[in-house]
Every structure is written in C-alpha cells, then in structure tokens.
C-alpha cells in the first residue's frame, strides 16, 4: 500500500473511532435529536455542494425509495439510538458492541441468500465474536443498562442491513451522492425534534466543540477521506480499518473520559475483533466469486 494509502487508512481509523467519545460528551447537555441534527446538517452542508458540482442528480431520483430505506437503517434510527444509549453506557463499551457489525452482517447475508458456504473457520469466528458480545454485555443486562445494550445491538443490526441495501439496490448511485442525500434527509427529519428540544441555555464550549467535530470532522471529512481511501487501495483493503475503530474508541474513552479499562473489556475486545476477522474471512483468495455474493462489506457508517 502506498504512503498516501497508509495516511488515509490511519485517518479513517481515527475519524470513525472517536465519534463515540464525542457523542458521550454531547449528550451531557443536549438532547438526542439535537445531536443527530447537528451532525447530519453540518455533514450535508459540506457534502451537498460537492454532489451538485459533480452532477448525476437524475440517478438519485431513480433510486429515492431505496435511498430512504438506506437512510432509515444507517442514520435515522441508529444515530438516535446510539446517542440515547450513551446516556447510560461508556463510549468504549458502545464502540466495542458496534464492532459486532461484521458478525451480524455475515449471519444476515447467509439468511438472505449468500451463496458462499460458511466453513469451520467462519463458523468459529461467529461463535467467538458472539461470545465476546456476551462477555461484554452480560454484566450490564439489568435495569436501564439492559435497554441501552439493546439499543446498541439494534444499531449494529441497522449498520449490517444498510450495506446490503447499498449493494443490492443502490449500486448505480455514487457513494458521495448516497452519503450527502442520506445526511440531508436525516437533517430534515430531525429538524422539528431538534427545535422542540432546543436547550434553554447555551451548552458549554466543550459540548459545542463535540457537536461541530461530529458534523464536520467525523461525518463530512470522514466521508471524503473514506472515498479517497477506497479509490487509493480498493474496497477490501480499505475496509480493514473497521477492525481498528473499536481500539480507537476504547483508547479515547480511557484517555479523555477516564473510562475504566477492565479485564472484561480487554477480553471482549479480543473475542469480538478476532471473531469478526475469522467470520468475514474468505475460504480462498483465488476461488471464483459466487454468482451473487450478498455478503455486506462492514459499513463504517457513520460512526460510524
């Protein structure tokens, strides 16, 4: 991989690893709708002019229904659930639970017609990864924490479904168009709830900075860097950064928020990430692809 590719890879590992930290800071003082609105509106403000300049707007109109479905499971539901869950969970735990996305994606792809057989290695990866989720979530399955864990797992489910919609229904739509219009749609949807829950007093500079960073850095800039990374190194190699994001999320929570780094977190990190790698491993790099491989690429989405 080129030096430029490594730089882009490192940037993506950070840009989609720190949103959990920033969300945790933001929900201290502002409502969930405000967090989602600020992030999507700022992101759309940067990306939409790039889309207009590039043209090809007709293709968006042809795929508006699939685009709405993608937006619902990638942004509308997940970003609100994620923000609400972080009112009760640490940012590091949230980031680790989201790391189960590739595992859920493999299961969903298999249930919906993936022609590739799951060999012993991939089955072992699924079981190891699920064990890691159990180790991490088990102690919190009581009271409000159980609800929050359920919210994060719904987010992981949405993040697993979204790439399948993109692959099967939106393959003609350029990635930049998909990101920009999804953010714009979400911003419109959350405008009303954000106004209704507007804070009575101005949030602290720390919270405002977190909201701005979420929208401009972790959304707009992150999408631009992501597309450049894919162009530079290809999808398969570029998406490896999704395995680094959870480590960044844990490190950021521990360093900047003083969140605990326990043996349970370390064990679950090893299990979930190891399981994800094995579960998404191909049987043979030289084997011909199936007629219709629906296995979703792990979508960094937005926090992805």
PDB file of C-alpha atoms in Angstrom:
ATOM      1  CA  UNK A   1       0.000   0.000   0.000  1.00  0.00           C
ATOM      2  CA  UNK A   2       1.317   3.475  -0.863  1.00  0.00           C
ATOM      3  CA  UNK A   3       2.331   6.061   1.722  1.00  0.00           C
ATOM      4  CA  UNK A   4      -0.795   8.043   0.804  1.00  0.00           C
ATOM      5  CA  UNK A   5      -2.880   4.938   1.349  1.00  0.00           C
ATOM      6  CA  UNK A   6      -1.407   4.414   4.825  1.00  0.00           C
ATOM      7  CA  UNK A   7      -2.082   8.047   5.740  1.00  0.00           C
ATOM      8  CA  UNK A   8      -5.702   7.769   4.605  1.00  0.00           C
ATOM      9  CA  UNK A   9      -6.048   4.452   6.446  1.00  0.00           C
ATOM     10  CA  UNK A  10      -4.742   5.978   9.689  1.00  0.00           C
ATOM     11  CA  UNK A  11      -7.079   8.951   9.319  1.00  0.00           C
ATOM     12  CA  UNK A  12     -10.120   6.711   8.843  1.00  0.00           C
ATOM     13  CA  UNK A  13      -9.172   4.595  11.856  1.00  0.00           C
ATOM     14  CA  UNK A  14      -9.333   7.753  13.974  1.00  0.00           C
ATOM     15  CA  UNK A  15     -12.176   9.625  12.267  1.00  0.00           C
ATOM     16  CA  UNK A  16     -14.620   6.758  12.723  1.00  0.00           C
ATOM     17  CA  UNK A  17     -13.198   5.665  16.056  1.00  0.00           C
ATOM     18  CA  UNK A  18     -13.740   8.891  18.013  1.00  0.00           C
ATOM     19  CA  UNK A  19     -17.465   9.601  17.374  1.00  0.00           C
ATOM     20  CA  UNK A  20     -18.370   7.525  20.431  1.00  0.00           C
ATOM     21  CA  UNK A  21     -16.272   9.820  22.600  1.00  0.00           C
ATOM     22  CA  UNK A  22     -17.792  12.951  21.048  1.00  0.00           C
ATOM     23  CA  UNK A  23     -21.352  11.628  21.354  1.00  0.00           C
ATOM     24  CA  UNK A  24     -20.742  10.855  25.027  1.00  0.00           C
ATOM     25  CA  UNK A  25     -19.625  14.457  25.572  1.00  0.00           C
ATOM     26  CA  UNK A  26     -22.509  15.947  23.559  1.00  0.00           C
ATOM     27  CA  UNK A  27     -25.362  14.077  25.287  1.00  0.00           C
ATOM     28  CA  UNK A  28     -24.266  15.554  28.607  1.00  0.00           C
ATOM     29  CA  UNK A  29     -26.035  18.826  27.749  1.00  0.00           C
ATOM     30  CA  UNK A  30     -28.142  18.487  24.596  1.00  0.00           C
ATOM     31  CA  UNK A  31     -30.933  16.190  23.501  1.00  0.00           C
ATOM     32  CA  UNK A  32     -30.550  13.182  21.244  1.00  0.00           C
ATOM     33  CA  UNK A  33     -32.419  14.904  18.353  1.00  0.00           C
ATOM     34  CA  UNK A  34     -30.053  17.868  18.686  1.00  0.00           C
ATOM     35  CA  UNK A  35     -27.005  15.610  18.435  1.00  0.00           C
ATOM     36  CA  UNK A  36     -28.321  13.863  15.327  1.00  0.00           C
ATOM     37  CA  UNK A  37     -29.488  17.104  13.699  1.00  0.00           C
ATOM     38  CA  UNK A  38     -26.204  18.912  14.287  1.00  0.00           C
ATOM     39  CA  UNK A  39     -24.189  16.058  12.875  1.00  0.00           C
ATOM     40  CA  UNK A  40     -26.324  15.430   9.801  1.00  0.00           C
ATOM     41  CA  UNK A  41     -26.928  19.099   8.985  1.00  0.00           C
ATOM     42  CA  UNK A  42     -23.250  20.020   9.166  1.00  0.00           C
ATOM     43  CA  UNK A  43     -22.285  16.955   7.149  1.00  0.00           C
ATOM     44  CA  UNK A  44     -24.881  17.670   4.471  1.00  0.00           C
ATOM     45  CA  UNK A  45     -23.846  21.323   4.322  1.00  0.00           C
ATOM     46  CA  UNK A  46     -20.342  20.261   3.259  1.00  0.00           C
ATOM     47  CA  UNK A  47     -21.154  17.290   1.023  1.00  0.00           C
ATOM     48  CA  UNK A  48     -24.193  18.529  -0.934  1.00  0.00           C
ATOM     49  CA  UNK A  49     -22.270  21.254  -2.839  1.00  0.00           C
ATOM     50  CA  UNK A  50     -19.742  18.595  -3.881  1.00  0.00           C
ATOM     51  CA  UNK A  51     -22.588  16.444  -5.195  1.00  0.00           C
ATOM     52  CA  UNK A  52     -24.170  19.321  -7.112  1.00  0.00           C
ATOM     53  CA  UNK A  53     -20.806  20.133  -8.672  1.00  0.00           C
ATOM     54  CA  UNK A  54     -20.298  16.515  -9.761  1.00  0.00           C
ATOM     55  CA  UNK A  55     -23.738  16.244 -11.386  1.00  0.00           C
ATOM     56  CA  UNK A  56     -25.573  12.934 -11.963  1.00  0.00           C
ATOM     57  CA  UNK A  57     -28.552  14.018  -9.858  1.00  0.00           C
ATOM     58  CA  UNK A  58     -31.026  12.084 -12.004  1.00  0.00           C
ATOM     59  CA  UNK A  59     -29.709   8.803 -10.614  1.00  0.00           C
ATOM     60  CA  UNK A  60     -30.750   9.922  -7.122  1.00  0.00           C
ATOM     61  CA  UNK A  61     -34.346  10.423  -8.237  1.00  0.00           C
ATOM     62  CA  UNK A  62     -34.428   6.954  -9.793  1.00  0.00           C
ATOM     63  CA  UNK A  63     -33.419   5.332  -6.504  1.00  0.00           C
ATOM     64  CA  UNK A  64     -35.182   7.551  -3.970  1.00  0.00           C
ATOM     65  CA  UNK A  65     -37.127   4.713  -2.297  1.00  0.00           C
ATOM     66  CA  UNK A  66     -34.052   2.544  -1.688  1.00  0.00           C
ATOM     67  CA  UNK A  67     -32.185   5.660  -0.562  1.00  0.00           C
ATOM     68  CA  UNK A  68     -34.879   6.331   2.047  1.00  0.00           C
ATOM     69  CA  UNK A  69     -34.619   2.747   3.303  1.00  0.00           C
ATOM     70  CA  UNK A  70     -30.826   3.027   3.486  1.00  0.00           C
ATOM     71  CA  UNK A  71     -31.076   6.321   5.377  1.00  0.00           C
ATOM     72  CA  UNK A  72     -33.543   4.824   7.853  1.00  0.00           C
ATOM     73  CA  UNK A  73     -31.340   1.882   8.852  1.00  0.00           C
ATOM     74  CA  UNK A  74     -27.978   3.664   8.562  1.00  0.00           C
ATOM     75  CA  UNK A  75     -28.703   7.095  10.088  1.00  0.00           C
ATOM     76  CA  UNK A  76     -32.265   7.888  11.186  1.00  0.00           C
ATOM     77  CA  UNK A  77     -32.607   5.036  13.658  1.00  0.00           C
ATOM     78  CA  UNK A  78     -29.004   4.153  14.532  1.00  0.00           C
ATOM     79  CA  UNK A  79     -27.655   7.632  15.271  1.00  0.00           C
ATOM     80  CA  UNK A  80     -30.542   8.392  17.629  1.00  0.00           C
ATOM     81  CA  UNK A  81     -30.343   5.006  19.355  1.00  0.00           C
ATOM     82  CA  UNK A  82     -26.572   5.302  19.682  1.00  0.00           C
ATOM     83  CA  UNK A  83     -26.786   8.757  21.227  1.00  0.00           C
ATOM     84  CA  UNK A  84     -29.503   7.675  23.653  1.00  0.00           C
ATOM     85  CA  UNK A  85     -27.586   4.551  24.670  1.00  0.00           C
ATOM     86  CA  UNK A  86     -24.521   6.620  25.561  1.00  0.00           C
ATOM     87  CA  UNK A  87     -26.548   8.321  28.278  1.00  0.00           C
ATOM     88  CA  UNK A  88     -26.094   5.050  30.200  1.00  0.00           C
ATOM     89  CA  UNK A  89     -23.124   3.250  28.625  1.00  0.00           C
ATOM     90  CA  UNK A  90     -19.483   4.242  28.363  1.00  0.00           C
ATOM     91  CA  UNK A  91     -18.226   5.289  24.953  1.00  0.00           C
ATOM     92  CA  UNK A  92     -15.679   2.454  24.932  1.00  0.00           C
ATOM     93  CA  UNK A  93     -18.316  -0.198  25.613  1.00  0.00           C
ATOM     94  CA  UNK A  94     -20.538   1.241  22.901  1.00  0.00           C
ATOM     95  CA  UNK A  95     -17.707   1.185  20.383  1.00  0.00           C
ATOM     96  CA  UNK A  96     -16.916  -2.435  21.211  1.00  0.00           C
ATOM     97  CA  UNK A  97     -20.530  -3.568  20.864  1.00  0.00           C
ATOM     98  CA  UNK A  98     -20.719  -1.902  17.441  1.00  0.00           C
ATOM     99  CA  UNK A  99     -17.668  -3.969  16.467  1.00  0.00           C
ATOM    100  CA  UNK A 100     -20.055  -6.921  16.173  1.00  0.00           C
ATOM    101  CA  UNK A 101     -21.428  -5.471  12.913  1.00  0.00           C
ATOM    102  CA  UNK A 102     -19.353  -7.732  10.604  1.00  0.00           C
ATOM    103  CA  UNK A 103     -20.521 -10.792  12.523  1.00  0.00           C
ATOM    104  CA  UNK A 104     -24.192  -9.807  12.266  1.00  0.00           C
ATOM    105  CA  UNK A 105     -23.626  -8.960   8.607  1.00  0.00           C
ATOM    106  CA  UNK A 106     -22.363 -12.457   7.854  1.00  0.00           C
ATOM    107  CA  UNK A 107     -25.396 -14.012   9.551  1.00  0.00           C
ATOM    108  CA  UNK A 108     -27.856 -11.758   7.708  1.00  0.00           C
ATOM    109  CA  UNK A 109     -26.168 -12.370   4.376  1.00  0.00           C
ATOM    110  CA  UNK A 110     -26.380 -16.099   4.917  1.00  0.00           C
ATOM    111  CA  UNK A 111     -30.065 -15.870   5.844  1.00  0.00           C
ATOM    112  CA  UNK A 112     -30.861 -13.776   2.767  1.00  0.00           C
ATOM    113  CA  UNK A 113     -29.206 -15.849   0.089  1.00  0.00           C
ATOM    114  CA  UNK A 114     -25.429 -15.559   0.301  1.00  0.00           C
ATOM    115  CA  UNK A 115     -24.185 -18.387  -1.905  1.00  0.00           C
ATOM    116  CA  UNK A 116     -20.841 -18.712  -0.132  1.00  0.00           C
ATOM    117  CA  UNK A 117     -20.664 -21.639   2.272  1.00  0.00           C
ATOM    118  CA  UNK A 118     -19.642 -20.921   5.842  1.00  0.00           C
ATOM    119  CA  UNK A 119     -16.691 -23.159   6.616  1.00  0.00           C
ATOM    120  CA  UNK A 120     -15.409 -24.182  10.063  1.00  0.00           C
ATOM    121  CA  UNK A 121     -13.235 -21.060  10.385  1.00  0.00           C
ATOM    122  CA  UNK A 122     -16.107 -18.661   9.712  1.00  0.00           C
ATOM    123  CA  UNK A 123     -18.481 -20.569  11.993  1.00  0.00           C
ATOM    124  CA  UNK A 124     -15.844 -20.470  14.715  1.00  0.00           C
ATOM    125  CA  UNK A 125     -15.473 -16.719  14.119  1.00  0.00           C
ATOM    126  CA  UNK A 126     -19.218 -16.214  14.551  1.00  0.00           C
ATOM    127  CA  UNK A 127     -19.269 -18.132  17.817  1.00  0.00           C
ATOM    128  CA  UNK A 128     -16.145 -16.406  19.168  1.00  0.00           C
ATOM    129  CA  UNK A 129     -17.495 -12.966  18.288  1.00  0.00           C
ATOM    130  CA  UNK A 130     -20.872 -13.652  19.842  1.00  0.00           C
ATOM    131  CA  UNK A 131     -19.117 -14.919  22.961  1.00  0.00           C
ATOM    132  CA  UNK A 132     -17.271 -11.603  23.114  1.00  0.00           C
ATOM    133  CA  UNK A 133     -20.544  -9.701  22.918  1.00  0.00           C
ATOM    134  CA  UNK A 134     -21.904 -11.870  25.724  1.00  0.00           C
ATOM    135  CA  UNK A 135     -18.827 -11.266  27.901  1.00  0.00           C
ATOM    136  CA  UNK A 136     -19.144  -7.510  27.402  1.00  0.00           C
ATOM    137  CA  UNK A 137     -22.912  -7.141  27.667  1.00  0.00           C
ATOM    138  CA  UNK A 138     -23.651  -9.815  30.305  1.00  0.00           C
ATOM    139  CA  UNK A 139     -22.800  -7.764  33.423  1.00  0.00           C
ATOM    140  CA  UNK A 140     -24.998  -4.908  32.174  1.00  0.00           C
ATOM    141  CA  UNK A 141     -28.173  -6.880  31.477  1.00  0.00           C
ATOM    142  CA  UNK A 142     -30.119  -5.288  34.279  1.00  0.00           C
ATOM    143  CA  UNK A 143     -32.143  -2.087  34.639  1.00  0.00           C
ATOM    144  CA  UNK A 144     -31.522   0.796  32.260  1.00  0.00           C
ATOM    145  CA  UNK A 145     -28.229  -0.638  31.058  1.00  0.00           C
ATOM    146  CA  UNK A 146     -30.019  -3.614  29.505  1.00  0.00           C
ATOM    147  CA  UNK A 147     -32.170  -1.228  27.477  1.00  0.00           C
ATOM    148  CA  UNK A 148     -29.087   0.667  26.350  1.00  0.00           C
ATOM    149  CA  UNK A 149     -27.313  -2.537  25.312  1.00  0.00           C
ATOM    150  CA  UNK A 150     -30.410  -3.470  23.309  1.00  0.00           C
ATOM    151  CA  UNK A 151     -30.325  -0.072  21.598  1.00  0.00           C
ATOM    152  CA  UNK A 152     -26.697  -0.543  20.576  1.00  0.00           C
ATOM    153  CA  UNK A 153     -27.410  -4.014  19.223  1.00  0.00           C
ATOM    154  CA  UNK A 154     -30.257  -2.540  17.155  1.00  0.00           C
ATOM    155  CA  UNK A 155     -27.740  -0.034  15.825  1.00  0.00           C
ATOM    156  CA  UNK A 156     -25.419  -2.892  14.890  1.00  0.00           C
ATOM    157  CA  UNK A 157     -28.327  -4.591  13.127  1.00  0.00           C
ATOM    158  CA  UNK A 158     -29.088  -1.429  11.159  1.00  0.00           C
ATOM    159  CA  UNK A 159     -25.426  -0.999  10.239  1.00  0.00           C
ATOM    160  CA  UNK A 160     -25.461  -4.589   8.962  1.00  0.00           C
ATOM    161  CA  UNK A 161     -28.599  -4.149   6.845  1.00  0.00           C
ATOM    162  CA  UNK A 162     -27.588  -0.821   5.276  1.00  0.00           C
ATOM    163  CA  UNK A 163     -24.673  -2.204   3.211  1.00  0.00           C
ATOM    164  CA  UNK A 164     -26.951  -4.931   1.874  1.00  0.00           C
ATOM    165  CA  UNK A 165     -29.384  -2.284   0.624  1.00  0.00           C
ATOM    166  CA  UNK A 166     -26.495  -0.302  -0.849  1.00  0.00           C
ATOM    167  CA  UNK A 167     -25.052  -3.361  -2.586  1.00  0.00           C
ATOM    168  CA  UNK A 168     -28.312  -4.730  -3.957  1.00  0.00           C
ATOM    169  CA  UNK A 169     -30.380  -1.600  -4.643  1.00  0.00           C
ATOM    170  CA  UNK A 170     -28.033   1.381  -4.800  1.00  0.00           C
ATOM    171  CA  UNK A 171     -25.036   0.088  -6.741  1.00  0.00           C
ATOM    172  CA  UNK A 172     -25.686   2.656  -9.511  1.00  0.00           C
ATOM    173  CA  UNK A 173     -25.673   5.545  -7.033  1.00  0.00           C
ATOM    174  CA  UNK A 174     -22.252   7.144  -6.439  1.00  0.00           C
ATOM    175  CA  UNK A 175     -21.083   6.849  -2.840  1.00  0.00           C
ATOM    176  CA  UNK A 176     -20.785  10.614  -2.396  1.00  0.00           C
ATOM    177  CA  UNK A 177     -24.384  11.113  -3.565  1.00  0.00           C
ATOM    178  CA  UNK A 178     -25.587   8.392  -1.219  1.00  0.00           C
ATOM    179  CA  UNK A 179     -23.841   9.935   1.784  1.00  0.00           C
ATOM    180  CA  UNK A 180     -24.834  13.530   1.038  1.00  0.00           C
ATOM    181  CA  UNK A 181     -28.519  12.897   0.385  1.00  0.00           C
ATOM    182  CA  UNK A 182     -28.842  10.477   3.303  1.00  0.00           C
ATOM    183  CA  UNK A 183     -27.458  13.145   5.621  1.00  0.00           C
ATOM    184  CA  UNK A 184     -29.745  15.789   4.102  1.00  0.00           C
ATOM    185  CA  UNK A 185     -32.821  13.597   4.533  1.00  0.00           C
ATOM    186  CA  UNK A 186     -31.909  12.849   8.133  1.00  0.00           C
ATOM    187  CA  UNK A 187     -31.305  16.528   8.872  1.00  0.00           C
ATOM    188  CA  UNK A 188     -34.770  17.401   7.544  1.00  0.00           C
ATOM    189  CA  UNK A 189     -36.391  14.638   9.596  1.00  0.00           C
ATOM    190  CA  UNK A 190     -34.681  15.760  12.811  1.00  0.00           C
ATOM    191  CA  UNK A 191     -35.176  19.500  12.320  1.00  0.00           C
ATOM    192  CA  UNK A 192     -38.535  19.525  14.128  1.00  0.00           C
ATOM    193  CA  UNK A 193     -37.463  17.350  17.083  1.00  0.00           C
ATOM    194  CA  UNK A 194     -34.255  19.383  17.424  1.00  0.00           C
ATOM    195  CA  UNK A 195     -36.206  22.669  17.598  1.00  0.00           C
ATOM    196  CA  UNK A 196     -38.638  21.152  20.122  1.00  0.00           C
ATOM    197  CA  UNK A 197     -35.771  20.070  22.377  1.00  0.00           C
ATOM    198  CA  UNK A 198     -33.544  23.103  21.874  1.00  0.00           C
ATOM    199  CA  UNK A 199     -31.557  23.722  25.097  1.00  0.00           C
ATOM    200  CA  UNK A 200     -32.734  26.616  27.243  1.00  0.00           C
ATOM    201  CA  UNK A 201     -29.169  27.717  27.900  1.00  0.00           C
ATOM    202  CA  UNK A 202     -26.146  27.732  25.667  1.00  0.00           C
ATOM    203  CA  UNK A 203     -24.225  24.451  26.031  1.00  0.00           C
ATOM    204  CA  UNK A 204     -20.631  24.611  27.212  1.00  0.00           C
ATOM    205  CA  UNK A 205     -17.827  25.154  24.744  1.00  0.00           C
ATOM    206  CA  UNK A 206     -16.848  21.510  25.230  1.00  0.00           C
ATOM    207  CA  UNK A 207     -20.246  20.305  24.069  1.00  0.00           C
ATOM    208  CA  UNK A 208     -20.431  22.738  21.136  1.00  0.00           C
ATOM    209  CA  UNK A 209     -16.966  21.643  20.020  1.00  0.00           C
ATOM    210  CA  UNK A 210     -18.064  17.999  20.194  1.00  0.00           C
ATOM    211  CA  UNK A 211     -21.130  18.699  18.017  1.00  0.00           C
ATOM    212  CA  UNK A 212     -19.085  20.608  15.444  1.00  0.00           C
ATOM    213  CA  UNK A 213     -16.430  17.893  15.365  1.00  0.00           C
ATOM    214  CA  UNK A 214     -19.100  15.231  14.901  1.00  0.00           C
ATOM    215  CA  UNK A 215     -20.579  17.025  11.894  1.00  0.00           C
ATOM    216  CA  UNK A 216     -17.522  18.468  10.181  1.00  0.00           C
ATOM    217  CA  UNK A 217     -14.756  16.035  11.110  1.00  0.00           C
ATOM    218  CA  UNK A 218     -16.362  12.661  11.855  1.00  0.00           C
ATOM    219  CA  UNK A 219     -19.013  12.960   9.135  1.00  0.00           C
ATOM    220  CA  UNK A 220     -18.187  15.336   6.261  1.00  0.00           C
ATOM    221  CA  UNK A 221     -14.386  14.994   6.330  1.00  0.00           C
ATOM    222  CA  UNK A 222     -14.598  11.299   7.193  1.00  0.00           C
ATOM    223  CA  UNK A 223     -16.751  10.512   4.151  1.00  0.00           C
ATOM    224  CA  UNK A 224     -14.413  12.440   1.855  1.00  0.00           C
ATOM    225  CA  UNK A 225     -11.356  10.640   3.265  1.00  0.00           C
ATOM    226  CA  UNK A 226     -13.196   7.315   3.056  1.00  0.00           C
ATOM    227  CA  UNK A 227     -13.936   7.713  -0.651  1.00  0.00           C
ATOM    228  CA  UNK A 228     -10.315   8.705  -1.284  1.00  0.00           C
ATOM    229  CA  UNK A 229      -9.103   5.652   0.635  1.00  0.00           C
ATOM    230  CA  UNK A 230     -11.294   3.304  -1.406  1.00  0.00           C
ATOM    231  CA  UNK A 231     -10.048   4.867  -4.640  1.00  0.00           C
ATOM    232  CA  UNK A 232      -6.451   4.539  -3.472  1.00  0.00           C
ATOM    233  CA  UNK A 233      -6.370   0.968  -2.148  1.00  0.00           C
ATOM    234  CA  UNK A 234      -9.687  -0.663  -3.113  1.00  0.00           C
ATOM    235  CA  UNK A 235     -12.674  -1.683  -1.023  1.00  0.00           C
ATOM    236  CA  UNK A 236     -11.374  -4.921   0.505  1.00  0.00           C
ATOM    237  CA  UNK A 237      -8.087  -3.488   1.748  1.00  0.00           C
ATOM    238  CA  UNK A 238      -9.582  -0.122   2.654  1.00  0.00           C
ATOM    239  CA  UNK A 239     -12.302  -1.565   4.870  1.00  0.00           C
ATOM    240  CA  UNK A 240      -9.777  -3.235   7.180  1.00  0.00           C
ATOM    241  CA  UNK A 241      -9.796  -0.003   9.201  1.00  0.00           C
ATOM    242  CA  UNK A 242     -13.164  -1.060  10.638  1.00  0.00           C
ATOM    243  CA  UNK A 243     -11.235  -3.511  12.799  1.00  0.00           C
ATOM    244  CA  UNK A 244      -9.129  -0.655  14.211  1.00  0.00           C
ATOM    245  CA  UNK A 245     -12.039   1.671  15.075  1.00  0.00           C
ATOM    246  CA  UNK A 246     -13.035  -0.176  18.280  1.00  0.00           C
ATOM    247  CA  UNK A 247      -9.487   0.076  19.627  1.00  0.00           C
ATOM    248  CA  UNK A 248      -9.537   3.822  18.973  1.00  0.00           C
ATOM    249  CA  UNK A 249     -12.946   4.099  20.674  1.00  0.00           C
ATOM    250  CA  UNK A 250     -11.702   2.282  23.773  1.00  0.00           C
ATOM    251  CA  UNK A 251      -8.444   4.246  23.930  1.00  0.00           C
ATOM    252  CA  UNK A 252     -10.251   7.581  23.511  1.00  0.00           C
ATOM    253  CA  UNK A 253     -12.734   6.771  26.268  1.00  0.00           C
ATOM    254  CA  UNK A 254      -9.994   5.704  28.666  1.00  0.00           C
ATOM    255  CA  UNK A 255      -7.632   8.614  27.939  1.00  0.00           C
ATOM    256  CA  UNK A 256     -10.065  11.530  27.612  1.00  0.00           C
ATOM    257  CA  UNK A 257     -13.035  10.492  29.752  1.00  0.00           C
ATOM    258  CA  UNK A 258     -11.313   8.359  32.365  1.00  0.00           C
ATOM    259  CA  UNK A 259     -13.415   5.307  31.478  1.00  0.00           C
ATOM    260  CA  UNK A 260     -12.205   2.050  33.043  1.00  0.00           C
ATOM    261  CA  UNK A 261     -10.029  -0.380  31.104  1.00  0.00           C
ATOM    262  CA  UNK A 262     -11.011  -3.654  32.733  1.00  0.00           C
ATOM    263  CA  UNK A 263     -10.110  -7.246  32.045  1.00  0.00           C
ATOM    264  CA  UNK A 264     -13.634  -7.770  30.747  1.00  0.00           C
ATOM    265  CA  UNK A 265     -13.229  -5.015  28.155  1.00  0.00           C
ATOM    266  CA  UNK A 266      -9.863  -6.374  27.021  1.00  0.00           C
ATOM    267  CA  UNK A 267     -11.199  -9.950  26.785  1.00  0.00           C
ATOM    268  CA  UNK A 268     -14.310  -8.895  24.872  1.00  0.00           C
ATOM    269  CA  UNK A 269     -12.201  -6.747  22.543  1.00  0.00           C
ATOM    270  CA  UNK A 270     -10.023  -9.743  21.643  1.00  0.00           C
ATOM    271  CA  UNK A 271     -13.030 -12.036  21.190  1.00  0.00           C
ATOM    272  CA  UNK A 272     -15.183  -9.640  19.148  1.00  0.00           C
ATOM    273  CA  UNK A 273     -12.403  -8.427  16.872  1.00  0.00           C
ATOM    274  CA  UNK A 274     -10.904 -11.877  16.444  1.00  0.00           C
ATOM    275  CA  UNK A 275     -14.334 -13.311  15.732  1.00  0.00           C
ATOM    276  CA  UNK A 276     -15.047 -10.591  13.178  1.00  0.00           C
ATOM    277  CA  UNK A 277     -11.811 -11.298  11.321  1.00  0.00           C
ATOM    278  CA  UNK A 278     -12.431 -15.047  11.184  1.00  0.00           C
ATOM    279  CA  UNK A 279     -16.150 -14.699  10.403  1.00  0.00           C
ATOM    280  CA  UNK A 280     -15.506 -12.474   7.381  1.00  0.00           C
ATOM    281  CA  UNK A 281     -12.504 -14.446   6.071  1.00  0.00           C
ATOM    282  CA  UNK A 282     -12.805 -15.826   2.571  1.00  0.00           C
ATOM    283  CA  UNK A 283     -12.184 -19.527   2.025  1.00  0.00           C
ATOM    284  CA  UNK A 284      -9.668 -18.879  -0.726  1.00  0.00           C
ATOM    285  CA  UNK A 285      -8.474 -15.650  -2.341  1.00  0.00           C
ATOM    286  CA  UNK A 286      -8.207 -17.402  -5.703  1.00  0.00           C
ATOM    287  CA  UNK A 287     -11.614 -19.047  -5.671  1.00  0.00           C
ATOM    288  CA  UNK A 288     -14.109 -17.695  -8.219  1.00  0.00           C
ATOM    289  CA  UNK A 289     -16.800 -15.479  -6.675  1.00  0.00           C
ATOM    290  CA  UNK A 290     -20.346 -16.813  -6.388  1.00  0.00           C
ATOM    291  CA  UNK A 291     -22.966 -15.715  -8.867  1.00  0.00           C
ATOM    292  CA  UNK A 292     -24.463 -13.309  -6.319  1.00  0.00           C
ATOM    293  CA  UNK A 293     -22.365 -12.618  -3.270  1.00  0.00           C
ATOM    294  CA  UNK A 294     -24.563 -10.654  -0.907  1.00  0.00           C
ATOM    295  CA  UNK A 295     -22.119 -10.575   1.976  1.00  0.00           C
ATOM    296  CA  UNK A 296     -22.161  -6.936   3.072  1.00  0.00           C
ATOM    297  CA  UNK A 297     -18.949  -5.013   3.443  1.00  0.00           C
ATOM    298  CA  UNK A 298     -18.695  -3.758   7.035  1.00  0.00           C
ATOM    299  CA  UNK A 299     -20.098  -0.247   6.756  1.00  0.00           C
ATOM    300  CA  UNK A 300     -18.360   2.366   8.815  1.00  0.00           C
ATOM    301  CA  UNK A 301     -21.142   4.411   8.727  1.00  0.00           C
ATOM    302  CA  UNK A 302     -21.103   6.881  10.046  1.00  0.00           C
ATOM    303  CA  UNK A 303     -19.668   6.098  13.325  1.00  0.00           C
ATOM    304  CA  UNK A 304     -19.603   5.386  12.027  1.00  0.00           C
TER     305      UNK A 304
END
